[in-house]
Tab-separated table of C-alpha atoms and ligand atoms in Angstrom:
chain	number	residue	atom	x	y	z
A	986	MET	CA	19.288	-86.033	-20.210
A	987	LYS	CA	22.388	-87.834	-19.048
A	988	LEU	CA	25.073	-88.571	-21.560
A	989	LYS	CA	24.468	-92.270	-21.171
A	990	GLU	CA	20.847	-91.734	-22.162
A	991	LEU	CA	21.855	-89.987	-25.374
A	992	HIS	CA	20.986	-91.935	-28.474
A	993	LEU	CA	22.855	-91.262	-31.693
A	994	ASN	CA	21.688	-92.067	-35.226
A	995	SER	CA	23.651	-91.872	-38.438
A	996	PRO	CA	21.373	-90.900	-41.315
A	997	TYR	CA	24.414	-90.337	-43.532
A	998	LEU	CA	25.174	-94.065	-43.406
A	999	SER	CA	22.000	-94.724	-45.389
A	1000	LEU	CA	23.906	-93.359	-48.414
A	1001	PRO	CA	25.884	-95.701	-50.701
A	1002	SER	CA	29.081	-96.919	-49.080
A	1003	LEU	CA	31.359	-94.853	-51.376
A	1004	CYS	CA	30.142	-91.740	-49.530
A	1005	TYR	CA	31.938	-92.547	-46.290
A	1006	ASP	CA	34.336	-94.832	-44.496
A	1007	ARG	CA	33.715	-96.233	-41.046
A	1008	VAL	CA	36.543	-95.348	-38.662
A	1009	LYS	CA	36.872	-95.113	-34.902
A	1010	PRO	CA	38.297	-92.014	-33.206
A	1011	THR	CA	41.807	-92.306	-31.744
A	1012	PRO	CA	41.620	-90.513	-28.378
A	1013	LEU	CA	44.286	-88.028	-27.324
A	1014	LEU	CA	46.604	-88.783	-24.422
A	1015	GLY	CA	45.849	-86.902	-21.227
A	1016	ALA	CA	42.752	-85.110	-22.467
A	1017	TYR	CA	41.162	-82.460	-20.257
A	1018	LEU	CA	38.164	-80.234	-20.766
A	1019	ILE	CA	38.870	-76.596	-21.620
A	1020	HIS	CA	35.356	-75.352	-22.290
A	1021	ALA	CA	31.859	-76.627	-22.911
A	1022	ASN	CA	29.000	-74.712	-24.485
A	1023	SER	CA	25.898	-75.071	-22.325
A	1024	ASP	CA	23.661	-73.536	-25.042
A	1025	VAL	CA	24.678	-76.225	-27.511
A	1026	ALA	CA	24.320	-78.874	-24.787
A	1027	LYS	CA	20.755	-77.649	-24.315
A	1028	MET	CA	20.044	-77.972	-28.033
A	1029	LEU	CA	21.255	-81.554	-27.798
A	1030	GLN	CA	19.186	-82.059	-24.633
A	1031	ILE	CA	22.274	-82.913	-22.579
A	1032	ASP	CA	22.054	-81.860	-18.905
A	1033	LYS	CA	24.350	-79.012	-17.921
A	1034	GLU	CA	25.658	-81.021	-14.946
A	1035	GLU	CA	26.961	-83.666	-17.326
A	1036	LEU	CA	29.457	-81.198	-18.810
A	1037	ASP	CA	31.693	-81.248	-15.720
A	1038	THR	CA	32.010	-85.000	-15.606
A	1039	GLU	CA	34.902	-87.211	-16.596
A	1040	HIS	CA	32.776	-89.213	-18.958
A	1041	PHE	CA	31.875	-86.019	-20.833
A	1042	THR	CA	35.590	-85.291	-21.387
A	1043	ALA	CA	36.026	-88.897	-22.507
A	1044	PHE	CA	33.085	-88.470	-24.888
A	1045	VAL	CA	34.603	-85.354	-26.505
A	1046	ASN	CA	37.945	-87.154	-26.665
A	1047	GLY	CA	36.392	-89.996	-28.643
A	1048	ALA	CA	37.098	-92.395	-25.790
A	1049	LEU	CA	33.495	-93.040	-24.822
A	1050	ALA	CA	31.020	-94.220	-27.394
A	1051	VAL	CA	27.397	-93.526	-26.581
A	1052	GLU	CA	24.525	-95.719	-27.677
A	1053	GLY	CA	23.967	-95.892	-31.406
A	1054	SER	CA	27.317	-94.360	-32.344
A	1055	ASP	CA	28.731	-95.779	-35.583
A	1056	PRO	CA	31.603	-93.410	-36.430
A	1057	PHE	CA	32.680	-92.590	-39.969
A	1058	ALA	CA	34.531	-90.072	-42.122
A	1059	MET	CA	32.897	-88.445	-45.154
A	1060	CYS	CA	34.329	-88.625	-48.645
A	1061	TYR	CA	34.586	-85.497	-50.782
A	1062	ALA	CA	36.711	-83.758	-53.396
A	1063	GLY	CA	37.176	-80.068	-54.008
A	1064	HIS	CA	38.778	-77.187	-55.831
A	1065	GLN	CA	41.657	-75.959	-53.726
A	1066	PHE	CA	42.866	-72.530	-54.832
A	1067	GLY	CA	41.155	-73.141	-58.158
A	1068	TYR	CA	42.707	-76.570	-58.801
A	1069	PHE	CA	40.641	-79.702	-58.626
A	1070	VAL	CA	41.736	-82.364	-56.133
A	1071	GLU	CA	39.862	-85.538	-56.878
A	1072	ARG	CA	39.799	-86.903	-53.379
A	1073	LEU	CA	39.944	-85.062	-50.085
A	1074	GLY	CA	37.452	-86.159	-47.425
A	1075	ASP	CA	37.385	-85.850	-43.652
A	1076	GLY	CA	41.075	-86.303	-42.959
A	1077	ARG	CA	40.819	-85.448	-39.310
A	1078	ALA	CA	37.135	-85.121	-38.594
A	1079	ILE	CA	35.206	-88.152	-37.437
A	1080	ASN	CA	31.419	-88.127	-37.356
A	1081	ILE	CA	30.196	-89.870	-34.235
A	1082	GLY	CA	26.486	-89.647	-34.905
A	1083	SER	CA	23.471	-87.383	-35.009
A	1084	VAL	CA	20.965	-86.221	-32.438
A	1085	ALA	CA	17.331	-85.795	-33.450
A	1086	THR	CA	16.063	-82.390	-32.266
A	1087	PRO	CA	12.762	-80.627	-32.934
A	1088	GLN	CA	14.614	-78.594	-35.622
A	1089	GLY	CA	15.986	-81.688	-37.346
A	1090	PHE	CA	19.183	-83.656	-36.929
A	1091	LEU	CA	22.309	-82.128	-35.460
A	1092	HIS	CA	25.388	-84.018	-36.547
A	1093	LEU	CA	28.272	-84.412	-34.106
A	1094	GLN	CA	31.811	-84.481	-35.349
A	1095	LEU	CA	35.171	-84.738	-33.564
A	1096	LYS	CA	37.793	-82.585	-35.268
A	1097	GLY	CA	41.312	-83.778	-34.520
A	1098	ALA	CA	40.349	-87.325	-33.485
A	1099	GLY	CA	42.937	-89.173	-35.557
A	1100	GLN	CA	43.544	-90.527	-39.005
A	1101	THR	CA	40.945	-91.685	-41.475
A	1102	LYS	CA	41.051	-93.202	-44.941
A	1103	TYR	CA	41.122	-89.616	-46.250
A	1104	SER	CA	44.034	-88.332	-44.177
A	1105	ARG	CA	46.517	-88.530	-47.064
A	1106	ASP	CA	49.845	-87.560	-45.411
A	1107	GLY	CA	48.223	-85.870	-42.447
A	1108	ASP	CA	48.237	-87.083	-38.875
A	1109	GLY	CA	44.513	-86.574	-38.346
A	1110	ARG	CA	45.168	-84.155	-35.532
A	1111	ALA	CA	44.359	-80.542	-34.769
A	1112	VAL	CA	46.540	-78.411	-32.504
A	1113	LEU	CA	45.406	-76.402	-29.507
A	1114	ARG	CA	45.735	-72.977	-31.163
A	1115	SER	CA	43.625	-73.819	-34.202
A	1116	SER	CA	41.069	-75.636	-32.065
A	1117	ILE	CA	40.660	-72.611	-29.793
A	1118	ARG	CA	40.228	-70.475	-32.902
A	1119	GLU	CA	37.527	-72.713	-34.329
A	1120	TYR	CA	35.762	-73.161	-31.013
A	1121	LEU	CA	35.538	-69.458	-30.218
A	1122	MET	CA	34.938	-68.212	-33.703
A	1123	SER	CA	32.046	-70.488	-34.544
A	1124	GLU	CA	30.306	-69.198	-31.401
A	1125	ALA	CA	31.189	-65.609	-32.308
A	1126	MET	CA	29.600	-65.975	-35.749
A	1127	HIS	CA	26.509	-67.445	-34.142
A	1128	GLY	CA	26.437	-64.524	-31.697
A	1129	LEU	CA	26.571	-62.146	-34.648
A	1130	GLY	CA	23.602	-63.894	-36.236
A	1131	ILE	CA	25.621	-65.422	-39.087
A	1132	ALA	CA	24.876	-68.973	-40.212
A	1133	THR	CA	27.609	-71.270	-38.938
A	1134	THR	CA	28.454	-74.650	-37.532
A	1135	ARG	CA	28.833	-74.620	-33.749
A	1136	ALA	CA	30.720	-76.567	-31.113
A	1137	LEU	CA	29.715	-78.415	-27.971
A	1138	ALA	CA	33.107	-78.588	-26.332
A	1139	LEU	CA	36.857	-78.251	-26.604
A	1140	VAL	CA	39.393	-80.574	-25.012
A	1141	GLY	CA	43.133	-80.044	-24.743
A	1142	SER	CA	45.649	-82.802	-24.135
A	1143	GLU	CA	49.208	-83.857	-23.395
A	1144	HIS	CA	49.404	-85.416	-26.845
A	1145	SER	CA	52.333	-84.048	-28.862
A	1146	VAL	CA	51.646	-83.053	-32.454
A	1147	TYR	CA	54.323	-81.799	-34.824
A	1148	ARG	CA	53.731	-78.623	-36.860
A	1149	GLY	CA	57.266	-77.380	-37.511
A	1150	GLU	CA	57.622	-77.541	-33.744
A	1151	TRP	CA	56.002	-79.693	-31.087
A	1152	GLU	CA	52.571	-78.537	-30.047
A	1153	LYS	CA	49.692	-80.098	-28.145
A	1154	GLY	CA	46.746	-81.798	-29.793
A	1155	ALA	CA	43.146	-80.821	-29.094
A	1156	ILE	CA	39.673	-81.870	-30.217
A	1157	VAL	CA	36.641	-79.719	-30.931
A	1158	LEU	CA	33.306	-81.490	-30.888
A	1159	ARG	CA	31.591	-79.663	-33.742
A	1160	VAL	CA	27.853	-79.650	-34.282
A	1161	SER	CA	26.021	-78.860	-37.488
A	1162	PRO	CA	22.702	-79.481	-39.237
A	1163	SER	CA	24.787	-80.475	-42.286
A	1164	TRP	CA	28.372	-81.393	-43.097
A	1165	VAL	CA	27.787	-81.720	-46.824
A	1166	ARG	CA	30.094	-79.574	-48.933
A	1167	PHE	CA	30.089	-78.436	-52.564
A	1168	GLY	CA	33.082	-80.744	-52.920
A	1169	THR	CA	31.024	-83.743	-51.821
A	1170	PHE	CA	29.025	-83.469	-55.071
A	1171	GLU	CA	32.169	-82.817	-57.076
A	1172	TYR	CA	33.626	-86.125	-55.904
A	1173	PHE	CA	30.806	-88.233	-57.333
A	1174	ALA	CA	30.407	-86.162	-60.496
A	1175	HIS	CA	34.118	-86.368	-61.262
A	1176	HIS	CA	34.199	-90.125	-60.758
A	1177	LYS	CA	30.984	-90.487	-62.800
A	1178	LYS	CA	29.270	-92.184	-59.887
A	1179	TYR	CA	25.836	-90.909	-60.825
A	1180	LYS	CA	23.863	-93.282	-58.619
A	1181	GLU	CA	25.756	-91.962	-55.591
A	1182	LEU	CA	25.459	-88.398	-56.854
A	1183	GLU	CA	21.711	-88.683	-57.094
A	1184	ALA	CA	21.457	-90.295	-53.645
A	1185	LEU	CA	23.549	-87.460	-52.230
A	1186	VAL	CA	21.384	-84.781	-53.821
A	1187	GLU	CA	18.281	-86.461	-52.422
A	1188	TYR	CA	19.954	-86.652	-49.032
A	1189	ALA	CA	20.983	-82.982	-49.064
A	1190	ILE	CA	17.505	-81.879	-50.108
A	1191	THR	CA	15.902	-83.849	-47.278
A	1192	GLU	CA	18.454	-82.577	-44.787
A	1193	SER	CA	18.761	-78.926	-45.746
A	1194	TYR	CA	15.797	-78.057	-47.993
A	1195	PRO	CA	13.014	-80.415	-46.853
A	1196	HIS	CA	10.300	-78.179	-48.360
A	1197	LEU	CA	11.593	-79.247	-51.800
A	1198	VAL	CA	11.101	-82.974	-51.239
A	1199	GLY	CA	8.826	-84.427	-53.891
A	1200	LYS	CA	8.784	-81.303	-56.088
A	1201	SER	CA	9.039	-82.105	-59.796
A	1202	ASN	CA	11.984	-79.794	-60.475
A	1203	ALA	CA	13.500	-80.302	-57.018
A	1204	TYR	CA	17.123	-80.554	-58.232
A	1205	LEU	CA	17.013	-77.221	-59.995
A	1206	LEU	CA	15.228	-75.576	-57.060
A	1207	PHE	CA	17.823	-77.095	-54.772
A	1208	PHE	CA	20.628	-75.455	-56.727
A	1209	ALA	CA	18.759	-72.135	-56.785
A	1210	GLU	CA	18.402	-72.246	-52.999
A	1211	VAL	CA	22.080	-72.956	-52.528
A	1212	VAL	CA	22.810	-69.946	-54.767
A	1213	SER	CA	20.573	-67.787	-52.613
A	1214	LYS	CA	21.935	-69.077	-49.278
A	1215	THR	CA	25.504	-68.555	-50.452
A	1216	ALA	CA	24.738	-65.009	-51.617
A	1217	MET	CA	23.202	-64.214	-48.205
A	1218	LEU	CA	26.184	-65.645	-46.382
A	1219	MET	CA	28.676	-63.699	-48.490
A	1220	ALA	CA	26.714	-60.482	-47.852
A	1221	GLN	CA	26.867	-61.146	-44.117
A	1222	TRP	CA	30.615	-61.827	-44.196
A	1223	GLN	CA	31.274	-58.626	-46.129
A	1224	ALA	CA	29.032	-56.488	-43.944
A	1225	VAL	CA	30.581	-57.710	-40.703
A	1226	GLY	CA	34.140	-57.697	-42.082
A	1227	PHE	CA	34.875	-61.426	-41.904
A	1228	SER	CA	37.515	-62.998	-44.100
A	1229	HIS	CA	37.334	-66.807	-44.305
A	1230	GLY	CA	40.756	-67.344	-45.799
A	1231	VAL	CA	40.289	-70.754	-47.496
A	1232	MET	CA	37.182	-70.678	-49.645
A	1233	ASN	CA	37.976	-73.943	-51.398
A	1234	THR	CA	34.877	-75.768	-52.604
A	1235	ASP	CA	35.425	-78.425	-49.939
A	1236	ASN	CA	34.983	-75.666	-47.351
A	1237	MET	CA	31.679	-74.455	-48.805
A	1238	SER	CA	28.552	-75.675	-47.067
A	1239	ILE	CA	25.537	-76.834	-49.068
A	1240	HIS	CA	23.441	-75.543	-46.151
A	1241	GLY	CA	24.870	-72.012	-46.475
A	1242	LEU	CA	26.861	-72.180	-43.239
A	1243	THR	CA	30.255	-70.797	-42.386
A	1244	ILE	CA	32.365	-73.957	-42.012
A	1245	ASP	CA	35.978	-75.025	-41.442
A	1246	TYR	CA	37.559	-72.175	-39.565
A	1247	GLY	CA	41.236	-71.971	-40.476
A	1248	PRO	CA	43.331	-68.843	-41.061
A	1249	TYR	CA	40.247	-66.599	-40.961
A	1250	ALA	CA	40.260	-63.017	-39.690
A	1251	PHE	CA	38.048	-60.145	-38.861
A	1252	LEU	CA	39.190	-56.949	-40.458
A	1253	ASP	CA	41.160	-54.737	-38.155
A	1254	GLU	CA	41.566	-51.724	-40.407
A	1255	TYR	CA	39.236	-51.721	-43.371
A	1256	ASP	CA	41.152	-53.043	-46.348
A	1257	PHE	CA	39.310	-54.411	-49.348
A	1258	ARG	CA	42.491	-56.188	-50.503
A	1259	TYR	CA	43.310	-57.780	-47.168
A	1260	ILE	CA	44.588	-61.373	-47.428
A	1261	CYS	CA	44.464	-63.238	-44.139
A	1262	ASN	CA	45.860	-66.552	-45.358
A	1263	HIS	CA	49.628	-66.525	-45.525
A	1264	THR	CA	49.702	-69.253	-48.228
A	1265	ASP	CA	47.310	-67.295	-50.480
A	1266	THR	CA	50.095	-65.605	-52.434
A	1267	HIS	CA	47.896	-64.145	-55.156
A	1268	GLY	CA	45.017	-63.094	-52.933
A	1269	ARG	CA	42.472	-65.432	-54.466
A	1270	TYR	CA	40.635	-65.388	-51.153
A	1271	SER	CA	41.258	-61.763	-50.222
A	1272	PHE	CA	38.480	-60.027	-48.309
A	1273	GLY	CA	37.126	-58.160	-51.311
A	1274	SER	CA	37.183	-61.255	-53.547
A	1275	GLN	CA	34.900	-63.345	-51.366
A	1276	PRO	CA	31.577	-62.587	-53.095
A	1277	ALA	CA	33.058	-63.385	-56.522
A	1278	ILE	CA	34.651	-66.565	-55.190
A	1279	GLY	CA	31.280	-67.570	-53.789
A	1280	GLU	CA	29.966	-67.413	-57.340
A	1281	TRP	CA	32.978	-69.275	-58.753
A	1282	ASN	CA	32.360	-72.045	-56.237
A	1283	LEU	CA	28.678	-72.188	-57.128
A	1284	ARG	CA	29.675	-72.636	-60.761
A	1285	ALA	CA	31.809	-75.621	-59.743
A	1286	LEU	CA	28.790	-77.007	-57.896
A	1287	MET	CA	26.613	-76.402	-60.941
A	1288	LYS	CA	29.021	-78.411	-63.111
A	1289	ALA	CA	28.913	-81.227	-60.578
A	1290	LEU	CA	25.106	-81.208	-60.617
A	1291	SER	CA	24.845	-81.013	-64.401
A	1292	PRO	CA	24.198	-84.767	-64.857
A	1293	MET	CA	21.128	-84.253	-62.669
A	1294	ALA	CA	19.533	-80.993	-63.852
A	1295	SER	CA	19.564	-78.843	-66.966
A	1296	GLU	CA	22.732	-76.780	-67.012
A	1297	ALA	CA	20.997	-73.952	-68.890
A	1298	SER	CA	18.369	-73.657	-66.150
A	1299	MET	CA	21.005	-73.820	-63.443
A	1300	GLN	CA	22.926	-71.132	-65.298
A	1301	ASP	CA	19.834	-68.913	-65.057
A	1302	ALA	CA	19.628	-69.607	-61.332
A	1303	LEU	CA	23.283	-68.707	-60.978
A	1304	MET	CA	22.717	-65.452	-62.844
A	1305	ALA	CA	20.592	-64.306	-59.909
A	1306	TYR	CA	23.588	-64.524	-57.553
A	1307	GLY	CA	24.982	-61.028	-58.177
A	1308	LYS	CA	21.640	-59.340	-57.647
A	1309	LEU	CA	20.816	-61.391	-54.548
A	1310	TYR	CA	24.212	-60.644	-53.075
A	1311	THR	CA	24.127	-56.916	-53.809
A	1312	GLU	CA	20.592	-56.454	-52.527
A	1313	HIS	CA	21.332	-58.220	-49.293
A	1314	TYR	CA	24.656	-56.482	-48.795
A	1315	LEU	CA	23.068	-53.056	-49.311
A	1316	TYR	CA	20.249	-54.000	-46.959
A	1317	LEU	CA	22.745	-54.950	-44.250
A	1318	MET	CA	24.853	-51.847	-44.814
A	1319	GLY	CA	21.733	-49.677	-44.699
A	1320	LYS	CA	21.002	-51.142	-41.278
A	1321	LYS	CA	24.573	-50.580	-40.143
A	1322	LEU	CA	24.217	-46.952	-41.169
A	1323	GLY	CA	20.886	-46.597	-39.384
A	1324	LEU	CA	18.900	-45.746	-42.515
A	1325	ASP	CA	15.158	-46.278	-42.201
A	1326	LYS	CA	14.721	-47.175	-45.852
A	1327	LEU	CA	17.249	-47.774	-48.585
A	1328	GLU	CA	17.215	-45.367	-51.514
A	1329	PRO	CA	18.840	-45.902	-54.910
A	1330	ASN	CA	21.558	-43.337	-54.151
A	1331	ASP	CA	22.593	-45.058	-50.933
A	1332	ILE	CA	24.943	-47.251	-52.899
A	1333	GLU	CA	26.989	-44.092	-53.498
A	1334	LEU	CA	26.958	-43.247	-49.807
A	1335	ILE	CA	28.258	-46.742	-49.030
A	1336	ARG	CA	30.912	-46.591	-51.774
A	1337	HIS	CA	32.052	-43.223	-50.516
A	1338	LEU	CA	32.237	-44.598	-46.974
A	1339	LEU	CA	34.268	-47.664	-47.957
A	1340	GLY	CA	36.642	-45.540	-50.034
A	1341	MET	CA	37.090	-43.220	-47.087
A	1342	MET	CA	37.723	-46.123	-44.738
A	1343	GLN	CA	40.194	-47.729	-47.125
A	1344	GLY	CA	42.091	-44.445	-47.371
A	1345	LEU	CA	42.069	-43.717	-43.675
A	1346	ARG	CA	42.631	-47.323	-42.658
A	1347	THR	CA	39.814	-47.000	-40.161
A	1348	ASP	CA	39.131	-49.788	-37.695
A	1349	TYR	CA	36.041	-51.318	-39.283
A	1350	THR	CA	34.196	-52.507	-36.176
A	1351	LEU	CA	35.060	-49.492	-34.040
A	1352	PHE	CA	33.943	-47.078	-36.746
A	1353	PHE	CA	30.431	-48.511	-36.971
A	1354	ARG	CA	30.068	-48.854	-33.217
A	1355	THR	CA	31.104	-45.223	-32.782
A	1356	LEU	CA	28.776	-44.163	-35.584
A	1357	SER	CA	25.966	-45.890	-33.669
A	1358	ARG	CA	26.107	-43.026	-31.149
A	1359	TYR	CA	26.659	-40.214	-33.629
A	1360	ASP	CA	24.450	-37.213	-32.887
A	1361	GLY	CA	26.152	-34.525	-34.942
A	1362	ASP	CA	29.148	-34.150	-32.655
A	1363	ARG	CA	32.027	-35.511	-34.741
A	1364	LYS	CA	34.735	-35.668	-32.124
A	1365	ALA	CA	34.526	-39.391	-31.322
A	1366	LEU	CA	34.379	-40.397	-34.978
A	1367	LEU	CA	37.301	-38.190	-35.955
A	1368	GLY	CA	39.314	-39.998	-33.331
A	1369	VAL	CA	38.813	-43.273	-35.213
A	1370	GLY	CA	40.754	-42.060	-38.284
A	1371	LEU	CA	43.991	-40.130	-38.154
A	1372	TYR	CA	43.279	-37.708	-40.979
A	1373	HIS	CA	40.114	-35.670	-40.596
A	1374	GLN	CA	39.056	-34.107	-43.893
A	1375	PRO	CA	37.827	-37.289	-45.673
A	1376	MET	CA	35.748	-38.155	-42.610
A	1377	HIS	CA	34.243	-34.653	-42.539
A	1378	ASP	CA	33.425	-34.957	-46.252
A	1379	TRP	CA	31.623	-38.233	-45.763
A	1380	LEU	CA	29.809	-37.069	-42.621
A	1381	ASP	CA	28.523	-34.023	-44.509
A	1382	VAL	CA	26.814	-36.376	-46.968
A	1383	TYR	CA	25.639	-38.673	-44.165
A	1384	ASP	CA	24.144	-35.766	-42.206
A	1385	GLU	CA	22.114	-34.781	-45.260
A	1386	ARG	CA	20.986	-38.351	-45.782
A	1387	LEU	CA	19.892	-38.731	-42.156
A	1388	LYS	CA	17.449	-35.864	-42.635
A	1389	LYS	CA	15.299	-38.266	-44.678
A	1390	ASN	CA	15.012	-40.651	-41.709
A	1391	GLU	CA	11.755	-40.596	-39.811
A	1392	THR	CA	13.119	-42.194	-36.635
A	1393	THR	CA	14.562	-39.988	-33.922
A	1394	THR	CA	18.290	-39.898	-33.216
A	1395	GLU	CA	17.732	-41.984	-30.062
A	1396	GLN	CA	15.768	-44.597	-31.987
A	1397	ARG	CA	18.451	-44.729	-34.643
A	1398	HIS	CA	21.135	-45.201	-32.000
A	1399	ALA	CA	19.201	-48.026	-30.349
A	1400	LYS	CA	18.769	-49.829	-33.671
A	1401	MET	CA	22.369	-49.346	-34.765
A	1402	LEU	CA	23.764	-50.634	-31.476
A	1403	LYS	CA	21.937	-53.910	-32.183
A	1404	VAL	CA	23.532	-54.423	-35.584
A	1405	ASN	CA	27.010	-52.948	-35.084
A	1406	PRO	CA	28.878	-55.226	-32.677
A	1407	LYS	CA	31.014	-53.782	-29.953
A	1408	PHE	CA	33.213	-56.863	-30.124
A	1409	VAL	CA	34.465	-59.125	-32.854
A	1410	LEU	CA	37.139	-61.718	-32.170
A	1411	LYS	CA	40.102	-60.154	-33.871
A	1412	ASN	CA	43.208	-62.224	-34.330
A	1413	TYR	CA	45.272	-60.376	-31.738
A	1414	MET	CA	42.625	-61.203	-29.133
A	1415	LEU	CA	42.573	-64.855	-30.089
A	1416	GLN	CA	46.365	-64.941	-30.042
A	1417	GLU	CA	46.432	-63.586	-26.515
A	1418	ALA	CA	43.960	-66.265	-25.433
A	1419	ILE	CA	46.048	-68.933	-27.182
A	1420	ASP	CA	49.306	-67.779	-25.568
A	1421	ALA	CA	47.665	-67.951	-22.138
A	1422	ALA	CA	46.084	-71.333	-22.929
A	1423	LYS	CA	49.514	-72.756	-23.738
A	1424	THR	CA	50.355	-72.171	-20.064
A	1425	LYS	CA	47.050	-73.783	-19.072
A	1426	ASP	CA	45.454	-70.433	-18.267
A	1427	PHE	CA	42.037	-70.562	-19.918
A	1428	SER	CA	40.646	-67.379	-18.391
A	1429	LEU	CA	40.910	-65.519	-21.698
A	1430	VAL	CA	39.197	-68.332	-23.585
A	1431	ASN	CA	36.356	-67.963	-21.075
A	1432	GLN	CA	36.280	-64.178	-21.472
A	1433	LEU	CA	36.306	-64.267	-25.256
A	1434	PHE	CA	33.590	-66.894	-25.244
A	1435	LYS	CA	31.352	-64.548	-23.266
A	1436	ILE	CA	31.811	-61.602	-25.583
A	1437	ALA	CA	31.499	-63.930	-28.581
A	1438	GLN	CA	28.061	-64.999	-27.427
A	1439	ASN	CA	26.774	-61.451	-26.920
A	1440	PRO	CA	28.840	-59.147	-29.135
A	1441	TYR	CA	26.318	-56.301	-29.067
A	1442	ASP	CA	26.274	-56.015	-25.263
A	1443	GLU	CA	28.482	-53.498	-23.500
A	1444	HIS	CA	30.462	-55.889	-21.240
A	1445	PHE	CA	32.163	-52.938	-19.524
A	1446	GLU	CA	34.499	-55.334	-17.712
A	1447	TYR	CA	36.007	-56.291	-21.100
A	1448	GLU	CA	36.358	-52.759	-22.441
A	1449	ARG	CA	39.960	-53.331	-23.467
A	1450	TRP	CA	38.810	-55.625	-26.291
A	1451	ALA	CA	36.527	-52.965	-27.772
A	1452	GLY	CA	39.111	-50.516	-29.092
A	1453	ALA	CA	41.060	-50.386	-32.330
A	1454	THR	CA	43.576	-53.184	-32.840
A	1455	PRO	CA	47.026	-52.220	-31.549
A	1456	ASP	CA	49.272	-51.171	-34.474
A	1457	ALA	CA	51.686	-54.076	-34.130
A	1458	PHE	CA	48.905	-56.614	-34.710
A	1459	LYS	CA	46.893	-55.015	-37.499
A	1460	ASN	CA	45.873	-56.964	-40.607
A	1461	LYS	CA	48.411	-59.760	-40.140
A	1462	LYS	CA	48.457	-62.964	-42.164
A	1463	LEU	CA	47.936	-66.360	-40.623
A	1464	SER	CA	49.378	-69.694	-41.505
A	1465	CYS	CA	47.134	-72.524	-42.640
A	1466	SER	CA	49.017	-75.170	-40.642
A	1467	SER	CA	46.608	-76.423	-38.106
B	36	AMP	P1	41.267	-77.712	-44.658
B	36	AMP	O1	42.077	-76.758	-45.448
B	36	AMP	O2	41.534	-77.675	-43.163
B	36	AMP	O3	39.807	-77.578	-44.934
B	36	AMP	O4	41.728	-79.190	-45.089
B	36	AMP	C1	41.761	-79.653	-46.405
B	36	AMP	C2	41.828	-81.144	-46.419
B	36	AMP	O5	42.994	-81.600	-45.747
B	36	AMP	C3	40.654	-81.824	-45.751
B	36	AMP	O6	40.370	-82.998	-46.461
B	36	AMP	C4	41.201	-82.140	-44.377
B	36	AMP	O7	40.531	-83.217	-43.772
B	36	AMP	C5	42.649	-82.474	-44.682
B	36	AMP	N1	43.547	-82.235	-43.544
B	36	AMP	C6	43.949	-81.036	-43.062
B	36	AMP	N2	44.778	-81.205	-42.009
B	36	AMP	C7	44.907	-82.533	-41.806
B	36	AMP	C8	45.610	-83.345	-40.877
B	36	AMP	N3	46.360	-82.815	-39.916
B	36	AMP	N4	45.487	-84.677	-41.000
B	36	AMP	C9	44.739	-85.223	-41.950
B	36	AMP	N5	44.052	-84.534	-42.860
B	36	AMP	C10	44.116	-83.195	-42.809
B	37	MG	MG1	38.146	-78.218	-44.817
């Protein structure tokens, strides 16, 4: 359909008024379209031809309201680095409305569209570099089959935004089946607004877990499902080597999605202790800590839900987290290793592998992609780590283990190449795209978008992105300022 035929609803506005604040977007000066995602447009039933039009750019810039739009910012709280902040909220994200699709509502949000009641001291803006990062990375996670919010489009602008130096503002039009965060519940629990809390739980159940509607113990089941979704997500992050960087409870999705892309990173070299966020001095959100932090955050959610459901029962549900996480992680790692069936001892094989990778500082993605073509000839794999003996030791064990497989080597290769990506968007790649974009050259944004969408394909024309990260750019930290 044409943009002007689009009709937006706002189911969130049926919640009590404390849950949100109506606010109009403040468009950027001199906005221009950098990229639009035709797959997401299709989900929203927007014609592809519409994406090249001026009114589409105006729409993403918050300068064109479509029918039914009633924009608002959502109120939430959250634990930031373990400390409770009693009011956060959408400080620079403005919800412009929701599109009904056969799979349920998709909620549209403009990130960087100006101040809201929840902006605190912030300017409500997002800069070009962080917007490119969010835009590309959400598509990359989707391409990898990991639950995430997505984006319809990215606009740049001539609008100056100060972040220690003058930069340009940008807006990402983000799309998600849910924007509700753990911190949203914490807000109402902390302020003892139990009527609102209950309405929010009902809303989240209808939105994200509709099969629970009307069940007698729905609130407990709801919590148990969030536990399970979070465990699955953490297992996926760990298996693919994704570090979120800011796992505050306000950045945790009740729908089990990866949300709020900030100083995230894909591992370059495997390092369990890697900290991607420059402000995370003590490594609370280090790569290896993520599964445990997932559980910590669920406990904060459980406390917030305790006026609604028995804490003892929720505690039992939370107890399942470790097992759910471990089982799913091992399942994913088994697939990455091309094992037909997991066996109890495989946990040792995986531990041995990770220890070897940590010691050799092996490029995580390249190792698994190379392993996906392993046929007994070790040359290519040995080239991935500098020191050979630990790799030989592990491959000796792996060779033995592969003997228990029933699939042929060719079948194993074919399967492994579908689960071990050739490309992940490492920070040095994103930085190169950002540096070019600052000179208005968006060719690298376009390239990275293509490999993000299909990370398991060969894309021989983009071979240079498939190797190990150049030494100068390995395992760097990123600043949060965005
Ligand atoms: P984040 O770490 O990006 O998830 O942000 C944490 C909180 O700070 C959220 O409530 C954001 O909306 C808010 N925030 C971050 N940057 C800005 C900004 N430039 N202007 C207003 N609010 C912001
Ligand atoms: Mg956030």
